[in-house]
């Protein structure tokens, strides 16, 4: 009944807001309901910011009141980092799917969560069947949720609207035996079919150095006296 | 209009008595809830320990104090034999207000026993005997806290007056019929605060408006109180007048409202039954809410595999947001009380005994945020059904020095861990930003200096050399671009078994990965990655 009588969803509500720094990566300036996104690391950048990027993607909807769920990676996901980036932990349940469970169990858990949650972040297991992935894509569209896939042990066999890849990572604040990790300059490339076909490349702070907004320009930070490090990063 | 005449039995400091029964030991004992003293034994009270003190204040006043954590389930388990004894000898209609406090309608039994004073005496005798023959008091010398259990009984019109009567005098007092309002009049207005959970600040507000005693509140016209303070104000006014908190139910319970659950085969673990009971409590609350009702008294009935039937009444308001969770918690306590005594449970029924119109809050026209939260809760319950109750967790930040301690994961539906008041600073903790990926268990790492020898930590907490190359979990060596550390951390040095002496390093390698490395007892570990 509520579904039948509810007013038409306005165009603005079809897009979930994201943090300002991430908006240029997405064609509509936010997460379009019903879409599937992939967040990963480009070649040579595994472990250099993909998880933080996925959490930052959830922070915008979470701050706006949406419920976000996580499937997989349960004891290992840094919940404190999620809270730091702006995810509301009271609307952020985490589901542990046992490693021994069949991929079908993972798919049905994700499908159940897509029914109720605005954003679901999940890491596909190995040997996920294409039919199950297709069903999840259809479910996401039907339920107007957003499915964010992390780069995990398994490969996502279906297409996805946007894929965000980390293509550069530069830490500041850490010296040779002094200082501490303060902020990271992350370079992210967004690609996808159709509307997202044009490659978008954005440099953003994640995490931002203390007392800087994520948009703070590198020049401003350099004037503060800190030396950017990690320039030996492979490119 | 007169309130029901009730006898209320109260055991002061019941959490301490219950803890003493299960864990033994006399002497000064306190039970702590959320970091504050909830109950203290007589010895601790004699040393100046009072309810509401912080742990350190209490330990400072009474050296050698035994501190126990609060466990409502334990309280309910220990209370069950008392209720069972009263039910079998005095009156069949006992209702539990909370563990340590129960009420019974006094009219029938006091006629049979020859007056209210005789009834109070009988309840005290039966309850005292039940405690003395309790499971733990049968030791060679019953000198634990159970030996000194105080049972107080008050008889009066209305629940508030009867509860307060139990708190007066060494054994409680009997307030004559029609005298309740006069008995309550001199008491401070904060007495009703515990009955106004929907609006905790109301008692304070009344106080600031100059209404200090229940008598002054009762003297106000009821209509004005309702207009100014809403339904909670009216409840407070009714209580202050010595009436029941709800008008006598002119609304019969519809017959189809009780909910039943068959358990076949009878589960062996209490968690399984409790998990099922939670769904049952939610079902009951939703059925009531769909008719605009909330119940104030619920009967929990169970049938065991031997065909025994047990039932117990709990007074618990299921209105409002936390209603179903609170009801589920009480059902769980009751089940724990029964499981120790009887066999496996095959059937569980919740029967609403008293209902009231739910004055709850107005929902948004299209469902609103409440509907979203409910939908999420239902989806998570289904996932729990699929993967087991522990598979779904929520996180709360608890604070700690190591990265793994900074958040605690609790199964969905269980109460979050107690939060320390304020925001402790945790000196010596790993500085922010927090790493996005923790390694549990930590990965074994090898760290060498430019000469190829392993880096170590000196007794004074300094590194023997700067790290030059790192190999994580057997992977090829990778050059260190930048590092900071060691940040020494010596935790729980007073406890030889739980002591941790370690150094933390932040290390950035040439492949662009920043890690948090730990050196403990001569071995290197990668505890987290700043992914």
PDB file of N, CA, C and O in Angstrom, chain B residues 39-85:
ATOM      1  N   UNK B  39      24.518  -1.402  42.918  1.00  0.00           N
ATOM      2  CA  UNK B  39      24.088  -1.963  44.193  1.00  0.00           C
ATOM      3  C   UNK B  39      25.332  -2.293  45.001  1.00  0.00           C
ATOM      4  O   UNK B  39      26.376  -2.601  44.436  1.00  0.00           O
ATOM      5  N   UNK B  40      25.211  -2.218  46.330  1.00  0.00           N
ATOM      6  CA  UNK B  40      26.349  -2.484  47.196  1.00  0.00           C
ATOM      7  C   UNK B  40      25.898  -3.359  48.348  1.00  0.00           C
ATOM      8  O   UNK B  40      24.761  -3.247  48.816  1.00  0.00           O
ATOM      9  N   UNK B  41      26.787  -4.255  48.801  1.00  0.00           N
ATOM     10  CA  UNK B  41      26.440  -5.110  49.927  1.00  0.00           C
ATOM     11  C   UNK B  41      26.504  -4.292  51.214  1.00  0.00           C
ATOM     12  O   UNK B  41      27.011  -3.180  51.245  1.00  0.00           O
ATOM     13  N   UNK B  42      25.962  -4.885  52.298  1.00  0.00           N
ATOM     14  CA  UNK B  42      25.885  -4.158  53.568  1.00  0.00           C
ATOM     15  C   UNK B  42      27.274  -3.727  54.029  1.00  0.00           C
ATOM     16  O   UNK B  42      27.461  -2.599  54.502  1.00  0.00           O
ATOM     17  N   UNK B  43      28.265  -4.624  53.851  1.00  0.00           N
ATOM     18  CA  UNK B  43      29.619  -4.285  54.294  1.00  0.00           C
ATOM     19  C   UNK B  43      30.161  -3.091  53.512  1.00  0.00           C
ATOM     20  O   UNK B  43      30.829  -2.211  54.059  1.00  0.00           O
ATOM     21  N   UNK B  44      29.859  -3.056  52.207  1.00  0.00           N
ATOM     22  CA  UNK B  44      30.334  -1.946  51.388  1.00  0.00           C
ATOM     23  C   UNK B  44      29.612  -0.656  51.768  1.00  0.00           C
ATOM     24  O   UNK B  44      30.210   0.414  51.827  1.00  0.00           O
ATOM     25  N   UNK B  45      28.321  -0.759  52.063  1.00  0.00           N
ATOM     26  CA  UNK B  45      27.574   0.436  52.462  1.00  0.00           C
ATOM     27  C   UNK B  45      28.107   0.988  53.771  1.00  0.00           C
ATOM     28  O   UNK B  45      28.185   2.205  53.963  1.00  0.00           O
ATOM     29  N   UNK B  46      28.476   0.070  54.670  1.00  0.00           N
ATOM     30  CA  UNK B  46      29.009   0.519  55.959  1.00  0.00           C
ATOM     31  C   UNK B  46      30.292   1.311  55.752  1.00  0.00           C
ATOM     32  O   UNK B  46      30.623   2.205  56.536  1.00  0.00           O
ATOM     33  N   UNK B  47      31.042   0.986  54.684  1.00  0.00           N
ATOM     34  CA  UNK B  47      32.291   1.704  54.414  1.00  0.00           C
ATOM     35  C   UNK B  47      32.049   2.993  53.632  1.00  0.00           C
ATOM     36  O   UNK B  47      33.005   3.662  53.249  1.00  0.00           O
ATOM     37  N   UNK B  48      30.800   3.303  53.354  1.00  0.00           N
ATOM     38  CA  UNK B  48      30.509   4.579  52.719  1.00  0.00           C
ATOM     39  C   UNK B  48      30.254   4.499  51.232  1.00  0.00           C
ATOM     40  O   UNK B  48      30.177   5.525  50.575  1.00  0.00           O
ATOM     41  N   UNK B  49      30.135   3.288  50.670  1.00  0.00           N
ATOM     42  CA  UNK B  49      29.880   3.169  49.243  1.00  0.00           C
ATOM     43  C   UNK B  49      28.393   3.416  49.000  1.00  0.00           C
ATOM     44  O   UNK B  49      27.545   2.864  49.694  1.00  0.00           O
ATOM     45  N   UNK B  50      28.093   4.242  48.045  1.00  0.00           N
ATOM     46  CA  UNK B  50      26.701   4.574  47.732  1.00  0.00           C
ATOM     47  C   UNK B  50      26.424   4.309  46.268  1.00  0.00           C
ATOM     48  O   UNK B  50      27.333   4.315  45.436  1.00  0.00           O
ATOM     49  N   UNK B  51      25.156   4.128  45.947  1.00  0.00           N
ATOM     50  CA  UNK B  51      24.722   3.948  44.571  1.00  0.00           C
ATOM     51  C   UNK B  51      25.101   5.172  43.747  1.00  0.00           C
ATOM     52  O   UNK B  51      24.998   6.305  44.215  1.00  0.00           O
ATOM     53  N   UNK B  52      25.594   4.949  42.514  1.00  0.00           N
ATOM     54  CA  UNK B  52      25.902   6.062  41.620  1.00  0.00           C
ATOM     55  C   UNK B  52      27.353   6.498  41.671  1.00  0.00           C
ATOM     56  O   UNK B  52      27.767   7.314  40.865  1.00  0.00           O
ATOM     57  N   UNK B  53      28.140   5.947  42.618  1.00  0.00           N
ATOM     58  CA  UNK B  53      29.564   6.320  42.663  1.00  0.00           C
ATOM     59  C   UNK B  53      30.285   5.702  41.475  1.00  0.00           C
ATOM     60  O   UNK B  53      29.864   4.697  40.934  1.00  0.00           O
ATOM     61  N   UNK B  54      31.409   6.329  41.091  1.00  0.00           N
ATOM     62  CA  UNK B  54      32.256   5.710  40.085  1.00  0.00           C
ATOM     63  C   UNK B  54      33.078   4.601  40.733  1.00  0.00           C
ATOM     64  O   UNK B  54      33.233   4.581  41.945  1.00  0.00           O
ATOM     65  N   UNK B  55      33.608   3.730  39.886  1.00  0.00           N
ATOM     66  CA  UNK B  55      34.357   2.588  40.394  1.00  0.00           C
ATOM     67  C   UNK B  55      35.514   3.021  41.298  1.00  0.00           C
ATOM     68  O   UNK B  55      35.702   2.480  42.386  1.00  0.00           O
ATOM     69  N   UNK B  56      36.259   4.025  40.838  1.00  0.00           N
ATOM     70  CA  UNK B  56      37.434   4.420  41.626  1.00  0.00           C
ATOM     71  C   UNK B  56      37.044   5.043  42.947  1.00  0.00           C
ATOM     72  O   UNK B  56      37.700   4.830  43.959  1.00  0.00           O
ATOM     73  N   UNK B  57      35.958   5.836  42.938  1.00  0.00           N
ATOM     74  CA  UNK B  57      35.503   6.438  44.192  1.00  0.00           C
ATOM     75  C   UNK B  57      35.134   5.338  45.178  1.00  0.00           C
ATOM     76  O   UNK B  57      35.495   5.389  46.353  1.00  0.00           O
ATOM     77  N   UNK B  58      34.421   4.312  44.674  1.00  0.00           N
ATOM     78  CA  UNK B  58      33.992   3.232  45.550  1.00  0.00           C
ATOM     79  C   UNK B  58      35.198   2.477  46.090  1.00  0.00           C
ATOM     80  O   UNK B  58      35.274   2.176  47.288  1.00  0.00           O
ATOM     81  N   UNK B  59      36.178   2.190  45.208  1.00  0.00           N
ATOM     82  CA  UNK B  59      37.362   1.456  45.672  1.00  0.00           C
ATOM     83  C   UNK B  59      38.169   2.289  46.645  1.00  0.00           C
ATOM     84  O   UNK B  59      38.814   1.763  47.550  1.00  0.00           O
ATOM     85  N   UNK B  60      38.138   3.612  46.445  1.00  0.00           N
ATOM     86  CA  UNK B  60      38.858   4.477  47.365  1.00  0.00           C
ATOM     87  C   UNK B  60      38.241   4.474  48.750  1.00  0.00           C
ATOM     88  O   UNK B  60      38.945   4.536  49.755  1.00  0.00           O
ATOM     89  N   UNK B  61      36.919   4.395  48.821  1.00  0.00           N
ATOM     90  CA  UNK B  61      36.266   4.423  50.123  1.00  0.00           C
ATOM     91  C   UNK B  61      36.365   3.089  50.829  1.00  0.00           C
ATOM     92  O   UNK B  61      36.286   3.018  52.047  1.00  0.00           O
ATOM     93  N   UNK B  62      36.492   2.027  50.064  1.00  0.00           N
ATOM     94  CA  UNK B  62      36.439   0.705  50.675  1.00  0.00           C
ATOM     95  C   UNK B  62      37.517  -0.170  50.044  1.00  0.00           C
ATOM     96  O   UNK B  62      37.294  -0.821  49.027  1.00  0.00           O
ATOM     97  N   UNK B  63      38.721  -0.207  50.618  1.00  0.00           N
ATOM     98  CA  UNK B  63      39.774  -1.068  50.062  1.00  0.00           C
ATOM     99  C   UNK B  63      39.357  -2.537  50.162  1.00  0.00           C
ATOM    100  O   UNK B  63      38.637  -2.908  51.078  1.00  0.00           O
ATOM    101  N   UNK B  64      39.779  -3.335  49.226  1.00  0.00           N
ATOM    102  CA  UNK B  64      39.410  -4.744  49.236  1.00  0.00           C
ATOM    103  C   UNK B  64      38.023  -4.998  48.700  1.00  0.00           C
ATOM    104  O   UNK B  64      37.455  -6.069  48.874  1.00  0.00           O
ATOM    105  N   UNK B  65      37.470  -3.993  48.027  1.00  0.00           N
ATOM    106  CA  UNK B  65      36.127  -4.117  47.473  1.00  0.00           C
ATOM    107  C   UNK B  65      36.140  -5.089  46.291  1.00  0.00           C
ATOM    108  O   UNK B  65      37.011  -5.028  45.443  1.00  0.00           O
ATOM    109  N   UNK B  66      35.162  -6.007  46.267  1.00  0.00           N
ATOM    110  CA  UNK B  66      35.027  -6.908  45.126  1.00  0.00           C
ATOM    111  C   UNK B  66      34.040  -6.269  44.152  1.00  0.00           C
ATOM    112  O   UNK B  66      32.919  -5.936  44.532  1.00  0.00           O
ATOM    113  N   UNK B  67      34.482  -6.069  42.901  1.00  0.00           N
ATOM    114  CA  UNK B  67      33.639  -5.396  41.919  1.00  0.00           C
ATOM    115  C   UNK B  67      33.145  -6.422  40.907  1.00  0.00           C
ATOM    116  O   UNK B  67      33.934  -7.140  40.316  1.00  0.00           O
ATOM    117  N   UNK B  68      31.839  -6.513  40.750  1.00  0.00           N
ATOM    118  CA  UNK B  68      31.253  -7.453  39.800  1.00  0.00           C
ATOM    119  C   UNK B  68      30.489  -6.674  38.746  1.00  0.00           C
ATOM    120  O   UNK B  68      29.967  -5.599  39.014  1.00  0.00           O
ATOM    121  N   UNK B  69      30.423  -7.252  37.548  1.00  0.00           N
ATOM    122  CA  UNK B  69      29.678  -6.599  36.469  1.00  0.00           C
ATOM    123  C   UNK B  69      28.194  -6.919  36.607  1.00  0.00           C
ATOM    124  O   UNK B  69      27.827  -7.972  37.116  1.00  0.00           O
ATOM    125  N   UNK B  70      27.358  -5.988  36.170  1.00  0.00           N
ATOM    126  CA  UNK B  70      25.924  -6.194  36.263  1.00  0.00           C
ATOM    127  C   UNK B  70      25.466  -7.169  35.189  1.00  0.00           C
ATOM    128  O   UNK B  70      25.883  -7.079  34.056  1.00  0.00           O
ATOM    129  N   UNK B  71      24.626  -8.112  35.561  1.00  0.00           N
ATOM    130  CA  UNK B  71      24.097  -9.089  34.618  1.00  0.00           C
ATOM    131  C   UNK B  71      22.619  -9.271  34.933  1.00  0.00           C
ATOM    132  O   UNK B  71      22.254  -9.999  35.850  1.00  0.00           O
ATOM    133  N   UNK B  72      21.732  -8.588  34.194  1.00  0.00           N
ATOM    134  CA  UNK B  72      20.309  -8.683  34.515  1.00  0.00           C
ATOM    135  C   UNK B  72      19.787 -10.111  34.432  1.00  0.00           C
ATOM    136  O   UNK B  72      18.885 -10.481  35.169  1.00  0.00           O
ATOM    137  N   UNK B  73      20.378 -10.900  33.545  1.00  0.00           N
ATOM    138  CA  UNK B  73      19.950 -12.291  33.426  1.00  0.00           C
ATOM    139  C   UNK B  73      20.214 -13.057  34.717  1.00  0.00           C
ATOM    140  O   UNK B  73      19.387 -13.852  35.167  1.00  0.00           O
ATOM    141  N   UNK B  74      21.365 -12.793  35.333  1.00  0.00           N
ATOM    142  CA  UNK B  74      21.702 -13.452  36.591  1.00  0.00           C
ATOM    143  C   UNK B  74      20.723 -13.034  37.683  1.00  0.00           C
ATOM    144  O   UNK B  74      20.255 -13.864  38.470  1.00  0.00           O
ATOM    145  N   UNK B  75      20.382 -11.729  37.719  1.00  0.00           N
ATOM    146  CA  UNK B  75      19.429 -11.248  38.709  1.00  0.00           C
ATOM    147  C   UNK B  75      18.102 -11.983  38.565  1.00  0.00           C
ATOM    148  O   UNK B  75      17.501 -12.409  39.552  1.00  0.00           O
ATOM    149  N   UNK B  76      17.652 -12.111  37.292  1.00  0.00           N
ATOM    150  CA  UNK B  76      16.356 -12.735  37.064  1.00  0.00           C
ATOM    151  C   UNK B  76      16.401 -14.212  37.435  1.00  0.00           C
ATOM    152  O   UNK B  76      15.457 -14.743  38.011  1.00  0.00           O
ATOM    153  N   UNK B  77      17.521 -14.887  37.117  1.00  0.00           N
ATOM    154  CA  UNK B  77      17.661 -16.305  37.468  1.00  0.00           C
ATOM    155  C   UNK B  77      17.552 -16.505  38.964  1.00  0.00           C
ATOM    156  O   UNK B  77      16.872 -17.388  39.448  1.00  0.00           O
ATOM    157  N   UNK B  78      18.242 -15.646  39.719  1.00  0.00           N
ATOM    158  CA  UNK B  78      18.262 -15.813  41.161  1.00  0.00           C
ATOM    159  C   UNK B  78      16.917 -15.453  41.771  1.00  0.00           C
ATOM    160  O   UNK B  78      16.564 -15.944  42.839  1.00  0.00           O
ATOM    161  N   UNK B  79      16.150 -14.586  41.099  1.00  0.00           N
ATOM    162  CA  UNK B  79      14.879 -14.131  41.653  1.00  0.00           C
ATOM    163  C   UNK B  79      13.780 -15.167  41.447  1.00  0.00           C
ATOM    164  O   UNK B  79      12.803 -15.201  42.194  1.00  0.00           O
ATOM    165  N   UNK B  80      13.971 -15.995  40.417  1.00  0.00           N
ATOM    166  CA  UNK B  80      12.924 -16.942  40.043  1.00  0.00           C
ATOM    167  C   UNK B  80      12.462 -17.831  41.215  1.00  0.00           C
ATOM    168  O   UNK B  80      11.255 -17.980  41.424  1.00  0.00           O
ATOM    169  N   UNK B  81      13.372 -18.435  42.030  1.00  0.00           N
ATOM    170  CA  UNK B  81      12.897 -19.291  43.129  1.00  0.00           C
ATOM    171  C   UNK B  81      12.014 -18.542  44.125  1.00  0.00           C
ATOM    172  O   UNK B  81      11.043 -19.109  44.642  1.00  0.00           O
ATOM    173  N   UNK B  82      12.307 -17.274  44.398  1.00  0.00           N
ATOM    174  CA  UNK B  82      11.489 -16.495  45.329  1.00  0.00           C
ATOM    175  C   UNK B  82      10.080 -16.348  44.794  1.00  0.00           C
ATOM    176  O   UNK B  82       9.099 -16.559  45.501  1.00  0.00           O
ATOM    177  N   UNK B  83      10.003 -15.974  43.513  1.00  0.00           N
ATOM    178  CA  UNK B  83       8.689 -15.764  42.913  1.00  0.00           C
ATOM    179  C   UNK B  83       7.915 -17.076  42.902  1.00  0.00           C
ATOM    180  O   UNK B  83       6.726 -17.123  43.225  1.00  0.00           O
ATOM    181  N   UNK B  84       8.630 -18.154  42.568  1.00  0.00           N
ATOM    182  CA  UNK B  84       7.966 -19.458  42.525  1.00  0.00           C
ATOM    183  C   UNK B  84       7.429 -19.821  43.906  1.00  0.00           C
ATOM    184  O   UNK B  84       6.319 -20.343  44.040  1.00  0.00           O
ATOM    185  N   UNK B  85       8.199 -19.536  44.965  1.00  0.00           N
ATOM    186  CA  UNK B  85       7.772 -19.875  46.323  1.00  0.00           C
ATOM    187  C   UNK B  85       6.549 -19.062  46.715  1.00  0.00           C
ATOM    188  O   UNK B  85       5.582 -19.597  47.281  1.00  0.00           O
TER     189      UNK B  85
END
